[in-house]
Amino acid sequence: MRISEAAARSGLSADTIRYYERSAVLPPLPRGADGHRDVPARMVELMTLLHLLRETGMPMADLRRFTGLFRQGDATVAARRALLEAHGARLKARRAALDRCEVLLARKMEVYDQIEGRGRAERSGP
Amino acid sequence: MRISEAAARSGLSADTIRYYERSAVLPPLPRGADGHRDVPARMVELMTLLHLLRETGMPMADLRRFTGLFRQGDATVAARRALLEAHGARLKARRAALDRCEVLLARKMEVYDQIEGRGRAERSGP
DNA sequence: CGCTTGACTTGGAGCGGCTCCAACCCGGTA
DNA sequence: TACCGGGTTGGAGCCGCTCCAAGTCAAGCG
């Protein structure tokens, strides 16, 4: 399939796909007779995973290692598992940050309510 | 207090604090006789908020607007609320991404279990 | 008193991860 | 034939830090 379709399906942008290929996060993609990339359907699955991993904070270097391992087949499953488990920890940390932020926003909203309340109904009764 | 203490308390790095000052995310910080920044205690609160907002994906431009409004006092509460509410949407999106990623990781782990299971106990009974 | 240590200062370079752009090519349709 | 709508490349630009060199100053110590 064309790069644009792979982009649409995986969630990566076409630019990002090309960038990933350049920087060895993706393997060299096969080309059609016209020199255009002809993305194998099976690649889209990997791209989607990469998209999700990056979106949630896995660094490029780890993506690179991951796809490298992936290309070497089942013998590397243990190493891949380790990478993904490490990422699990990152997810946890991110969730914690989201939680903290949400709590703080809620508190801020209360403060704002009070300020605006005072503004609208100054010295309102108890 | 010194910049290092403000950093430790807020979660921002000293470098980042200086960078934020340079780029008008923080107001010009007062200096002591020795030329060192003397961070007012009240600023730490703002820095902590900024840290949490950035950590969860608010862009610099919004931080800048936020602190700008903050410095203008209570009249800007509505605008600040709007910024924080917009950020609430970002939090939601991030959480969704985390969720999707976690689901996918769990699935991957199952796949890996099977592959490794096959490896260790080939053609084990039903 | 001089010397070292440590925390700070500035300006500027470097980096991760894209994102956008100009300039070009190719195949298909009006 | 002229023009689209895709694709290609190389390279610049951007965001948000992060690190570094070179310098200044204050405190503590022999």
CSV table of C-alpha atoms (C1' of nucleotides) in Angstrom, one decimal:
chain,number,residue,atom,x,y,z
A,1,MET,CA,0.0,0.0,0.0
A,2,ARG,CA,1.0,3.6,-0.5
A,3,ILE,CA,2.7,5.6,2.3
A,4,SER,CA,-0.4,7.8,2.8
A,5,GLU,CA,-2.6,4.8,3.5
A,6,ALA,CA,-0.1,3.3,5.9
A,7,ALA,CA,0.0,6.6,7.6
A,8,ALA,CA,-3.8,6.8,7.9
A,9,ARG,CA,-4.0,3.2,9.2
A,10,SER,CA,-1.1,3.4,11.7
A,11,GLY,CA,-1.7,6.9,13.0
A,12,LEU,CA,1.9,8.0,12.1
A,13,SER,CA,2.2,10.8,9.6
A,14,ALA,CA,3.8,10.1,6.2
A,15,ASP,CA,6.6,12.4,7.2
A,16,THR,CA,7.2,10.5,10.3
A,17,ILE,CA,7.2,7.1,8.5
A,18,ARG,CA,9.9,8.4,6.2
A,19,TYR,CA,11.8,9.9,9.1
A,20,TYR,CA,11.6,6.5,11.0
A,21,GLU,CA,12.9,4.7,7.9
A,22,ARG,CA,15.8,7.2,7.6
A,23,SER,CA,16.7,6.7,11.3
A,24,ALA,CA,16.4,3.0,11.3
A,25,VAL,CA,13.3,2.8,13.5
A,26,LEU,CA,11.7,1.1,10.5
A,27,PRO,CA,13.5,-1.2,8.1
A,28,PRO,CA,14.1,0.0,4.5
A,29,LEU,CA,10.7,-0.2,2.9
A,30,PRO,CA,10.3,-2.0,-0.4
A,31,ARG,CA,9.7,0.2,-3.5
A,32,GLY,CA,7.4,-0.1,-6.5
A,33,ALA,CA,8.6,0.3,-10.1
A,34,ASP,CA,8.0,4.1,-9.8
A,35,GLY,CA,10.3,4.3,-6.8
A,36,HIS,CA,7.4,4.9,-4.4
A,37,ARG,CA,7.3,3.0,-1.1
A,38,ASP,CA,5.1,0.0,-1.2
A,39,VAL,CA,4.3,-0.6,2.4
A,40,PRO,CA,3.6,-4.3,3.2
A,41,ALA,CA,0.3,-4.8,5.1
A,42,ARG,CA,2.2,-6.6,7.9
A,43,MET,CA,4.2,-3.5,8.5
A,44,VAL,CA,1.2,-1.5,9.4
A,45,GLU,CA,0.8,-3.5,12.5
A,46,LEU,CA,4.3,-2.7,13.6
A,47,MET,CA,3.8,1.0,12.8
A,48,THR,CA,0.6,1.2,14.8
A,49,LEU,CA,2.5,-0.3,17.8
A,50,LEU,CA,5.3,2.2,17.3
A,51,HIS,CA,2.8,5.0,17.2
A,52,LEU,CA,1.3,4.0,20.4
A,53,LEU,CA,4.6,3.4,22.1
A,54,ARG,CA,6.0,6.8,21.1
A,55,GLU,CA,2.7,8.6,21.9
A,56,THR,CA,3.1,7.3,25.4
A,57,GLY,CA,6.7,8.2,25.8
A,58,MET,CA,9.0,5.4,24.7
A,59,PRO,CA,12.2,7.0,23.3
A,60,MET,CA,13.3,6.5,19.7
A,61,ALA,CA,16.3,4.5,20.8
A,62,ASP,CA,14.0,1.9,22.3
A,63,LEU,CA,11.8,1.8,19.3
A,64,ARG,CA,14.9,1.1,17.2
A,65,ARG,CA,16.0,-1.7,19.4
A,66,PHE,CA,12.5,-3.1,19.5
A,67,THR,CA,12.1,-3.3,15.7
A,68,GLY,CA,15.6,-4.6,15.4
A,69,LEU,CA,14.7,-7.4,17.7
A,70,PHE,CA,11.4,-7.9,16.0
A,71,ARG,CA,13.1,-8.4,12.6
A,72,GLN,CA,15.3,-11.2,14.1
A,73,GLY,CA,12.4,-13.4,14.9
A,74,ASP,CA,11.1,-15.3,17.9
A,75,ALA,CA,14.4,-15.9,19.5
A,76,THR,CA,14.3,-12.2,20.7
A,77,VAL,CA,11.0,-12.4,22.4
A,78,ALA,CA,12.5,-12.2,25.9
A,79,ALA,CA,14.3,-9.0,25.0
A,80,ARG,CA,11.2,-7.5,23.5
A,81,ARG,CA,9.2,-8.4,26.5
A,82,ALA,CA,11.8,-6.6,28.7
A,83,LEU,CA,11.5,-3.4,26.5
A,84,LEU,CA,7.7,-3.5,26.8
A,85,GLU,CA,7.8,-4.1,30.5
A,86,ALA,CA,10.1,-1.2,31.0
A,87,HIS,CA,7.5,0.8,29.0
A,88,GLY,CA,4.8,-0.4,31.4
A,89,ALA,CA,6.6,1.4,34.1
A,90,ARG,CA,6.6,4.6,32.1
A,91,LEU,CA,2.9,4.3,31.6
A,92,LYS,CA,2.4,4.0,35.3
A,93,ALA,CA,4.5,7.1,35.9
A,94,ARG,CA,2.5,9.0,33.3
A,95,ARG,CA,-0.7,8.0,34.7
A,96,ALA,CA,0.4,9.2,38.1
A,97,ALA,CA,1.3,12.6,36.6
A,98,LEU,CA,-2.1,12.8,35.0
A,99,ASP,CA,-3.7,12.0,38.3
A,100,ARG,CA,-1.7,14.6,40.2
A,101,CYS,CA,-2.5,17.2,37.5
A,102,GLU,CA,-6.2,16.4,37.5
A,103,VAL,CA,-6.4,16.8,41.3
A,104,LEU,CA,-4.6,20.1,41.1
A,105,LEU,CA,-6.8,21.4,38.3
A,106,ALA,CA,-9.9,20.5,40.3
A,107,ARG,CA,-8.5,22.5,43.3
A,108,LYS,CA,-7.8,25.4,41.0
A,109,MET,CA,-11.3,25.4,39.7
A,110,GLU,CA,-12.6,25.6,43.2
A,111,VAL,CA,-10.4,28.6,43.9
A,112,TYR,CA,-11.6,30.2,40.7
A,113,ASP,CA,-15.2,29.5,41.7
A,114,GLN,CA,-14.6,31.3,44.9
A,115,ILE,CA,-12.9,34.3,43.3
A,116,GLU,CA,-15.6,34.7,40.7
A,117,GLY,CA,-18.3,34.1,43.3
A,118,ARG,CA,-16.9,37.0,45.4
A,119,GLY,CA,-16.8,39.1,42.2
A,120,ARG,CA,-20.5,38.5,41.3
A,121,ALA,CA,-22.0,38.5,44.8
A,122,GLU,CA,-19.7,40.5,47.0
A,123,ARG,CA,-20.4,40.0,50.7
A,124,SER,CA,-23.2,37.5,50.1
A,125,GLY,CA,-24.7,36.1,53.3
A,126,PRO,CA,-23.4,32.9,55.0
B,1,MET,CA,15.4,31.1,48.1
B,2,ARG,CA,18.2,30.0,45.7
B,3,ILE,CA,17.3,28.6,42.3
B,4,SER,CA,18.4,25.1,43.3
B,5,GLU,CA,16.0,25.1,46.2
B,6,ALA,CA,13.2,26.4,44.0
B,7,ALA,CA,14.1,23.6,41.5
B,8,ALA,CA,14.0,20.9,44.2
B,9,ARG,CA,10.6,22.1,45.5
B,10,SER,CA,8.9,22.7,42.2
B,11,GLY,CA,10.2,19.7,40.2
B,12,LEU,CA,11.6,21.9,37.5
B,13,SER,CA,15.4,21.8,36.9
B,14,ALA,CA,17.4,25.0,37.6
B,15,ASP,CA,18.2,25.1,33.9
B,16,THR,CA,14.6,24.9,33.0
B,17,ILE,CA,13.8,27.7,35.5
B,18,ARG,CA,16.4,30.0,33.8
B,19,TYR,CA,15.1,28.9,30.4
B,20,TYR,CA,11.5,29.8,31.4
B,21,GLU,CA,12.6,33.2,32.7
B,22,ARG,CA,14.4,33.9,29.4
B,23,SER,CA,11.4,32.9,27.4
B,24,ALA,CA,8.9,34.8,29.5
B,25,VAL,CA,7.1,31.8,30.9
B,26,LEU,CA,8.3,33.1,34.3
B,27,PRO,CA,8.5,36.8,35.1
B,28,PRO,CA,12.0,38.3,35.6
B,29,LEU,CA,13.1,36.9,39.0
B,30,PRO,CA,14.4,39.3,41.6
B,31,ARG,CA,18.2,39.2,42.3
B,32,GLY,CA,20.2,39.3,45.5
B,33,ALA,CA,23.2,41.6,46.0
B,34,ASP,CA,25.4,38.9,44.4
B,35,GLY,CA,23.4,38.9,41.2
B,36,HIS,CA,21.9,35.4,42.0
B,37,ARG,CA,18.2,34.9,41.6
B,38,ASP,CA,16.3,35.1,44.9
B,39,VAL,CA,13.2,33.2,44.1
B,40,PRO,CA,10.2,34.4,46.2
B,41,ALA,CA,8.4,31.6,48.1
B,42,ARG,CA,5.2,32.4,46.4
B,43,MET,CA,6.7,31.7,43.0
B,44,VAL,CA,7.4,28.1,43.9
B,45,GLU,CA,3.7,27.4,43.8
B,46,LEU,CA,3.4,28.7,40.3
B,47,MET,CA,6.5,26.8,39.2
B,48,THR,CA,5.1,23.6,40.6
B,49,LEU,CA,1.9,24.1,38.6
B,50,LEU,CA,3.9,24.9,35.5
B,51,HIS,CA,5.9,21.7,36.0
B,52,LEU,CA,2.7,19.6,36.3
B,53,LEU,CA,1.1,21.3,33.3
B,54,ARG,CA,4.2,20.8,31.1
B,55,GLU,CA,4.7,17.3,32.2
B,56,THR,CA,1.2,16.5,31.0
B,57,GLY,CA,1.6,18.2,27.7
B,58,MET,CA,0.5,21.8,27.9
B,59,PRO,CA,2.5,23.8,25.3
B,60,MET,CA,4.9,26.6,26.3
B,61,ALA,CA,2.8,29.2,24.6
B,62,ASP,CA,-0.1,28.3,26.9
B,63,LEU,CA,2.1,28.4,30.0
B,64,ARG,CA,3.3,31.8,28.9
B,65,ARG,CA,-0.3,33.1,28.5
B,66,PHE,CA,-1.2,31.5,31.8
B,67,THR,CA,1.5,33.2,33.8
B,68,GLY,CA,0.8,36.4,32.0
B,69,LEU,CA,-2.8,36.3,33.1
B,70,PHE,CA,-1.8,35.2,36.5
B,71,ARG,CA,0.3,38.3,37.0
B,72,GLN,CA,-2.6,40.6,36.0
B,73,GLY,CA,-4.6,39.4,39.0
B,74,ASP,CA,-8.1,38.2,39.7
B,75,ALA,CA,-9.7,39.9,36.7
B,76,THR,CA,-8.2,37.3,34.4
B,77,VAL,CA,-9.6,34.3,36.3
B,78,ALA,CA,-12.1,33.4,33.5
B,79,ALA,CA,-9.3,33.3,30.9
B,80,ARG,CA,-7.2,31.2,33.2
B,81,ARG,CA,-10.0,28.8,33.8
B,82,ALA,CA,-10.4,28.4,30.0
B,83,LEU,CA,-6.8,27.5,29.6
B,84,LEU,CA,-7.0,24.9,32.4
B,85,GLU,CA,-10.2,23.5,31.0
B,86,ALA,CA,-8.6,23.1,27.6
B,87,HIS,CA,-5.8,21.3,29.4
B,88,GLY,CA,-8.4,19.0,31.0
B,89,ALA,CA,-9.2,17.8,27.5
B,90,ARG,CA,-5.6,17.0,26.8
B,91,LEU,CA,-5.4,15.0,30.0
B,92,LYS,CA,-8.4,13.0,28.8
B,93,ALA,CA,-6.7,12.3,25.5
B,94,ARG,CA,-3.5,11.3,27.2
B,95,ARG,CA,-5.3,8.9,29.5
B,96,ALA,CA,-7.0,7.3,26.5
B,97,ALA,CA,-3.7,6.8,24.8
B,98,LEU,CA,-2.3,5.2,28.0
B,99,ASP,CA,-5.3,2.9,28.2
B,100,ARG,CA,-4.9,1.9,24.5
B,101,CYS,CA,-1.3,1.2,25.0
B,102,GLU,CA,-1.8,-0.8,28.1
B,103,VAL,CA,-4.3,-3.0,26.4
B,104,LEU,CA,-2.0,-3.6,23.6
B,105,LEU,CA,0.9,-4.4,25.8
B,106,ALA,CA,-1.2,-6.9,27.7
B,107,ARG,CA,-2.1,-8.5,24.4
B,108,LYS,CA,1.6,-8.6,23.3
B,109,MET,CA,2.5,-10.3,26.6
B,110,GLU,CA,0.0,-13.0,25.9
B,111,VAL,CA,1.5,-13.5,22.5
B,112,TYR,CA,5.0,-13.7,24.0
B,113,ASP,CA,3.8,-16.1,26.6
B,114,GLN,CA,2.6,-18.4,23.8
B,115,ILE,CA,5.7,-18.1,21.8
B,116,GLU,CA,7.9,-18.8,24.8
B,117,GLY,CA,5.6,-21.6,26.0
B,118,ARG,CA,5.9,-23.3,22.6
B,119,GLY,CA,9.7,-22.9,22.9
B,120,ARG,CA,9.9,-24.6,26.3
B,121,ALA,CA,7.2,-27.3,26.0
B,122,GLU,CA,6.8,-28.0,22.3
B,123,ARG,CA,3.7,-30.0,21.4
B,124,SER,CA,2.5,-30.2,25.0
B,125,GLY,CA,-1.0,-31.8,25.3
B,126,PRO,CA,-4.3,-30.0,25.1
C,1,DC,C1',46.0,36.2,54.0
C,2,DG,C1',45.6,33.3,50.2
C,3,DC,C1',43.4,29.0,48.5
C,4,DT,C1',40.0,25.9,47.5
C,5,DT,C1',35.2,24.6,47.1
C,6,DG,C1',30.8,25.1,45.7
C,7,DA,C1',26.9,27.5,44.1
C,8,DC,C1',25.6,30.6,41.0
C,9,DT,C1',25.9,33.6,36.4
C,10,DT,C1',25.7,34.1,31.1
C,11,DG,C1',25.8,32.8,26.2
C,12,DG,C1',25.7,29.4,23.1
C,13,DA,C1',25.8,24.7,21.3
C,14,DG,C1',23.5,20.3,20.9
C,15,DC,C1',19.7,17.1,20.9
C,16,DG,C1',15.3,14.4,20.3
C,17,DG,C1',11.5,14.1,17.5
C,18,DC,C1',9.3,15.6,14.5
C,19,DT,C1',7.2,19.0,10.7
C,20,DC,C1',7.4,21.7,6.7
C,21,DC,C1',9.1,23.1,2.4
C,22,DA,C1',11.1,23.5,-2.3
C,23,DA,C1',12.1,21.2,-6.2
C,24,DC,C1',11.4,17.5,-8.8
C,25,DC,C1',9.3,13.1,-11.0
C,26,DC,C1',5.5,10.1,-12.7
C,27,DG,C1',1.0,8.3,-14.3
C,28,DG,C1',-3.6,9.4,-15.5
C,29,DT,C1',-7.3,12.3,-17.2
C,30,DA,C1',-9.7,16.4,-19.9
D,1,DT,C1',-0.8,19.0,-24.2
D,2,DA,C1',-1.4,20.7,-19.9
D,3,DC,C1',-2.5,19.8,-15.6
D,4,DC,C1',-3.5,17.1,-11.4
D,5,DG,C1',-2.7,14.3,-7.4
D,6,DG,C1',0.1,11.5,-5.6
D,7,DG,C1',4.9,10.4,-4.5
D,8,DT,C1',10.4,11.4,-3.9
D,9,DT,C1',14.6,13.8,-1.8
D,10,DG,C1',17.5,17.0,1.0
D,11,DG,C1',17.5,20.3,4.1
D,12,DA,C1',15.7,23.9,7.1
D,13,DG,C1',13.1,25.1,11.2
D,14,DC,C1',10.8,24.3,15.6
D,15,DC,C1',9.9,23.0,20.5
D,16,DG,C1',11.6,22.2,24.8
D,17,DC,C1',14.9,21.4,27.1
D,18,DT,C1',19.9,20.0,28.5
D,19,DC,C1',24.7,20.6,28.8
D,20,DC,C1',28.9,23.1,28.7
D,21,DA,C1',32.7,26.6,29.2
D,22,DA,C1',34.1,30.5,31.3
D,23,DG,C1',33.5,33.6,34.7
D,24,DT,C1',32.1,35.7,39.5
D,25,DC,C1',31.4,35.6,44.3
D,26,DA,C1',31.1,33.9,49.5
D,27,DA,C1',32.4,30.9,52.9
D,28,DG,C1',35.5,27.9,55.2
D,29,DC,C1',40.2,26.5,56.3
D,30,DG,C1',45.3,26.2,56.9
